[in-house]
XYZ file of C-alpha atoms in Angstrom:
118
model
C 0.000 0.000 0.000
C 1.302 3.413 -0.912
C 0.357 6.215 1.475
C 1.478 9.860 1.336
C 2.321 9.832 5.060
C 5.676 9.664 6.828
C 6.604 7.413 9.748
C 5.460 7.336 12.520
C 2.079 8.353 11.055
C 1.639 5.356 8.767
C -0.721 2.987 10.581
C -2.140 0.828 7.759
C 0.491 -1.864 7.228
C -0.942 -4.845 5.358
C -4.088 -5.888 3.487
C -5.229 -9.137 5.108
C -8.387 -9.834 3.096
C -10.271 -8.319 0.159
C -13.658 -9.429 -1.122
C -16.865 -7.937 -2.551
C -18.391 -7.126 0.843
C -15.424 -5.822 2.876
C -11.658 -5.465 3.216
C -9.546 -6.170 6.283
C -6.331 -4.223 6.890
C -3.821 -4.709 9.707
C -2.912 -1.434 11.438
C -0.044 -0.998 13.879
C 0.629 1.868 16.272
C 3.752 2.932 18.191
C 1.622 3.576 21.282
C -1.861 2.792 22.600
C -4.016 4.613 20.022
C -6.548 7.328 20.778
C -10.002 7.452 19.227
C -8.759 10.078 16.763
C -5.892 7.777 15.787
C -8.388 4.984 15.056
C -10.242 7.306 12.672
C -7.015 8.205 10.842
C -6.029 4.530 10.641
C -9.446 3.644 9.194
C -9.058 6.381 6.577
C -5.606 5.048 5.684
C -7.016 1.507 5.452
C -9.575 2.689 2.898
C -6.758 2.773 0.344
C -7.299 -0.990 0.134
C -10.339 -0.178 -2.051
C -8.231 1.663 -4.665
C -7.996 -0.460 -7.776
C -4.814 -0.615 -9.829
C -6.411 1.255 -12.727
C -7.737 4.128 -10.561
C -5.825 7.345 -11.119
C -6.609 8.847 -7.691
C -4.064 7.875 -5.071
C -4.460 10.540 -2.371
C -7.592 10.844 -0.271
C -8.743 13.431 2.225
C -10.754 12.502 5.303
C -13.707 14.904 5.229
C -16.281 13.506 7.682
C -16.213 11.141 10.669
C -19.529 10.323 12.352
C -21.111 7.873 14.750
C -17.707 6.872 16.139
C -18.165 4.490 19.065
C -15.607 3.209 21.555
C -17.052 -0.178 22.562
C -14.203 -1.655 24.607
C -11.027 -0.524 26.349
C -8.180 0.267 23.987
C -5.196 -1.661 25.335
C -3.214 -2.955 22.345
C -1.043 -1.512 19.598
C -2.199 -3.726 16.716
C -5.770 -3.953 15.400
C -7.541 -5.295 12.341
C -9.719 -2.783 10.496
C -12.704 -4.212 8.669
C -14.096 -1.711 6.165
C -17.216 -1.701 4.008
C -17.635 0.790 1.173
C -21.228 1.904 1.847
C -21.680 4.666 -0.766
C -19.862 6.315 -3.669
C -20.467 9.459 -5.647
C -17.747 10.333 -8.139
C -14.568 10.775 -6.067
C -16.390 10.757 -2.692
C -16.522 7.432 -0.850
C -18.280 6.608 2.396
C -17.170 3.750 4.642
C -18.304 1.856 7.727
C -15.455 0.423 9.798
C -14.894 -1.858 12.751
C -11.595 -2.129 14.600
C -11.049 -5.608 15.976
C -8.521 -7.038 18.386
C -6.254 -9.228 16.314
C -6.385 -12.232 18.632
C -9.974 -12.212 19.968
C -11.694 -10.454 17.008
C -13.611 -8.370 19.582
C -14.853 -5.070 18.088
C -13.258 -2.174 19.983
C -14.218 0.862 17.862
C -16.671 1.338 15.007
C -18.113 4.186 12.980
C -18.478 5.877 9.610
C -16.272 8.222 7.637
C -16.073 9.834 4.221
C -13.017 10.408 2.064
C -12.657 12.419 -1.114
C -10.071 11.150 -3.582
C -7.853 13.583 -5.438
C -8.408 13.301 -9.174
């Protein structure tokens, strides 16, 4: 995955699964992440929906809503499961869940919108 960020702000590390319904991306943090960091990581993970023939490579997080912290945040690695729920031209809306890697327990969920640079 190619992201326009610099370390230590690159959280999305590896695409674990891609299918028609959702993608799963492994995200790693240098510290226990905050809720805001989860939102940024989810936005970074949305790059997993960019297809090779798409010309847009940079996206801008424009809206985050209905963000819920469901469990204590105690780890530095989480799986992000994303569903692309709506698209209009270069605007894409996603639903995400952040899961503990080992237990698959959902820790944070919510919705966000990104606009891709054309």
